[in-house]
XYZ file of N, CA and C in Angstrom:
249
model
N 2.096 6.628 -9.577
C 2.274 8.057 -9.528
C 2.226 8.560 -8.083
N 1.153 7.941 -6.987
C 1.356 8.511 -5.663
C 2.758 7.961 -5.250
N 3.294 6.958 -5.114
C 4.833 6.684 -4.760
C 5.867 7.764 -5.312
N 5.388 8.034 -6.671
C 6.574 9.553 -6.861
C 6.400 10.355 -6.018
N 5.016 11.191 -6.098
C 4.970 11.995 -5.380
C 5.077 12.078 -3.751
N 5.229 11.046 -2.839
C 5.368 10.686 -1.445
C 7.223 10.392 -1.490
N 7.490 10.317 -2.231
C 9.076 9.813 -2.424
C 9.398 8.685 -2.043
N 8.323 7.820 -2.347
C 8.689 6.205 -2.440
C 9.556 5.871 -3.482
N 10.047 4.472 -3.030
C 11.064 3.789 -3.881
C 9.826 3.338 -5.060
N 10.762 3.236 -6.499
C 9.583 2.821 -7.565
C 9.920 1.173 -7.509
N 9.426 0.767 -8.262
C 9.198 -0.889 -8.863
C 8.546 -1.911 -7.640
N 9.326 -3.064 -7.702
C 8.452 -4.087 -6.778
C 9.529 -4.238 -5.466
N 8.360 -3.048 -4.206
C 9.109 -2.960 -3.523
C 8.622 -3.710 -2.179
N 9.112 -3.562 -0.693
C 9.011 -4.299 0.453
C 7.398 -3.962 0.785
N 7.318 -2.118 0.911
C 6.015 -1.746 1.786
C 5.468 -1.001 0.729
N 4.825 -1.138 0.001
C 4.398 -0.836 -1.509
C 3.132 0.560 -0.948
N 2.733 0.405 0.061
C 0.992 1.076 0.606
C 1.970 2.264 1.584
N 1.422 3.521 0.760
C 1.566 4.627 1.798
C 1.043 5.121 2.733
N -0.033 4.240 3.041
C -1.072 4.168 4.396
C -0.213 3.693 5.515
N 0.036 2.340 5.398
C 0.724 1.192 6.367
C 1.609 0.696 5.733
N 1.793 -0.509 7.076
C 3.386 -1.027 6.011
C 2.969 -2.393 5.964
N 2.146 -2.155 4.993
C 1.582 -3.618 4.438
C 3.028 -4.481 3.444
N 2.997 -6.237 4.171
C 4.319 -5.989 3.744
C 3.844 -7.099 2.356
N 4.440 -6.521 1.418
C 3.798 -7.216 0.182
C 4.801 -8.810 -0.579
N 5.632 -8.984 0.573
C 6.318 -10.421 0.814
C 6.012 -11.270 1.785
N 4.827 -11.105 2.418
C 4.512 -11.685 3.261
C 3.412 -12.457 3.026
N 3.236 -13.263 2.196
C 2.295 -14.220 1.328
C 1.620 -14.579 2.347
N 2.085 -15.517 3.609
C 1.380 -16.333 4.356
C 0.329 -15.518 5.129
N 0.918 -14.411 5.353
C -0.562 -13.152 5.943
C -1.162 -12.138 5.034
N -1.256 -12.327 3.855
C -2.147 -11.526 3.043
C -3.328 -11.045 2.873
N -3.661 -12.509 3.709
C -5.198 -12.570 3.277
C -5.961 -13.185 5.326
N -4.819 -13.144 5.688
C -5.386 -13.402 6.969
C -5.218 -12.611 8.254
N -4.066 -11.284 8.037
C -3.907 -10.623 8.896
C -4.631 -9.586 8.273
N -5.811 -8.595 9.056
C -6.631 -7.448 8.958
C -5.773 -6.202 9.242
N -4.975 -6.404 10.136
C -4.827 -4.919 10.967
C -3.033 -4.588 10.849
N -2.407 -3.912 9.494
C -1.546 -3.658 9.435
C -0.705 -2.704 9.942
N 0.392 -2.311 10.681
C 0.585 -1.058 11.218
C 1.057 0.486 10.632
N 0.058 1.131 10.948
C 0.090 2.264 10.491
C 1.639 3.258 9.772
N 1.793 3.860 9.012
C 2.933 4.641 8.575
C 3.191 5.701 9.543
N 3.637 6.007 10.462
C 3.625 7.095 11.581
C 4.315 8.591 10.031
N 5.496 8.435 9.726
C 6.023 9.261 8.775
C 6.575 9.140 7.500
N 6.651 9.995 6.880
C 7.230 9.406 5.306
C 8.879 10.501 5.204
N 9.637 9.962 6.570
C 10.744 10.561 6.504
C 11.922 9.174 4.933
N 12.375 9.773 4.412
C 13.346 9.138 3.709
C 14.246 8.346 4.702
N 14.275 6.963 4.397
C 14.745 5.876 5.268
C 14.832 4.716 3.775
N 15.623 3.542 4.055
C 15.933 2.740 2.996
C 14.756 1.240 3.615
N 14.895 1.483 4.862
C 14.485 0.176 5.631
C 12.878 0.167 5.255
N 12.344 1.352 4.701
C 10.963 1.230 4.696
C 10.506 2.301 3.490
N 11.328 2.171 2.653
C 11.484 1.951 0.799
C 10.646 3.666 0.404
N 11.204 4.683 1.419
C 11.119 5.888 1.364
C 12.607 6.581 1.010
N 12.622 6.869 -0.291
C 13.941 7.547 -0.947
C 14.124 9.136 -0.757
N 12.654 9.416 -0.859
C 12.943 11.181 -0.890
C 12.184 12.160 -0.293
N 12.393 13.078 -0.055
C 11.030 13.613 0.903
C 9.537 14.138 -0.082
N 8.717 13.417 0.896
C 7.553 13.705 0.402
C 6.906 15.140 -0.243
N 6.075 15.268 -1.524
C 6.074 16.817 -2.111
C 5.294 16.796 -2.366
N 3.774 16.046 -1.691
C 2.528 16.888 -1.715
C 2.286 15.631 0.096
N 1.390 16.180 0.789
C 0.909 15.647 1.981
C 0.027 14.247 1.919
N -0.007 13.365 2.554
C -1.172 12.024 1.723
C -2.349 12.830 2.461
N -2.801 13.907 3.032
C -4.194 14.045 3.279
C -4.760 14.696 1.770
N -3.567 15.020 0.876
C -4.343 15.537 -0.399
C -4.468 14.476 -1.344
N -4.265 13.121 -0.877
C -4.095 12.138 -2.373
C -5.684 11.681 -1.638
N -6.799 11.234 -3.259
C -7.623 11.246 -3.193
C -7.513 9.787 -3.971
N -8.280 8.840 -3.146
C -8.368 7.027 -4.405
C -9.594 7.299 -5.186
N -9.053 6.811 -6.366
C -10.335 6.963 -7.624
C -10.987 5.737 -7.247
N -12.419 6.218 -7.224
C -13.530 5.251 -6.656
C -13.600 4.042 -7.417
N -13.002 3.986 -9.202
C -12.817 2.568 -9.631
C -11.941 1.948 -9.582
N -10.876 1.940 -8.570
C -9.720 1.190 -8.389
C -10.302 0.329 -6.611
N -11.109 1.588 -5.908
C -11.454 0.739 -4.519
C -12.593 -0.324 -5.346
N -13.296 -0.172 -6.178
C -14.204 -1.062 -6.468
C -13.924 -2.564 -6.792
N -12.614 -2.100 -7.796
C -11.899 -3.387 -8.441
C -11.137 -3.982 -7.335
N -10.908 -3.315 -6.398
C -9.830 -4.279 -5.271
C -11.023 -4.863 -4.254
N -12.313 -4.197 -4.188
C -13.152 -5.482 -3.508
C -13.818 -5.918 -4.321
N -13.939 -6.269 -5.470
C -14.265 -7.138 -6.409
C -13.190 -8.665 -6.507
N -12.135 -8.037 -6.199
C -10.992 -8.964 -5.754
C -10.913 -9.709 -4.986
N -11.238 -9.144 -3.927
C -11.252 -9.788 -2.758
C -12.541 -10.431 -2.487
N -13.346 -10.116 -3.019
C -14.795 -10.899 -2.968
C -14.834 -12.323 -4.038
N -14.122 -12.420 -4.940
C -13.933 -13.684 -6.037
C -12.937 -14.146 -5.276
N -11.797 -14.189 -4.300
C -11.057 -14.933 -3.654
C -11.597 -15.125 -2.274
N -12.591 -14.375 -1.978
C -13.284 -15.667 -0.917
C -14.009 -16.597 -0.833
N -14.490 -16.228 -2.443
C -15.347 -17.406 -2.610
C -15.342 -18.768 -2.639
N -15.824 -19.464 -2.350
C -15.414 -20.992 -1.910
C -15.559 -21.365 -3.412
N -14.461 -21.886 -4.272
C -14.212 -22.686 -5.373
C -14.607 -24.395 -5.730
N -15.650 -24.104 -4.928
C -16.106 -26.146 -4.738
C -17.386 -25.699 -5.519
């Protein structure tokens, strides 16, 4: 639902995160590059999977506190050493 409203492209796309342009085909740095580069604008462009102009601001989109929980719950069972 935030990709509608920012006028992202829908389904399984290149830069999926309206923060940065985390690139979500890039398997080999997923889990090892920290510092992704920032989204400067959410002008409509194809190259960076922005279709339409944005119709609410991202300083008003708010993350529901059980989705950040479940994504470091995630990331905490995949660092764990499996031996």
């Amino acid at each position: 639902m935030v990709n509608f409203l920012l006028g992202q492209q829908s389904g399984f796309t290149k830069y999926p995160c309206f923060l940065c342009m985390w690139d979500s085909r890039d398997r080999a740095q997923h889990y090892t590059k920290k510092d992704w580069p920032m989204r400067e604008e959410l002008v409509p462009c194809k190259e960076k999977n922005i279709t339409n102009n944005p119709l609410v601001s991202r300083d008003r989109i708010i993350f529901p506190p059980l989705h950040i929980k479940l994504g470091l719950m995630k990331q905490l069972i995949k660092a764990v050493d499996k031996d």
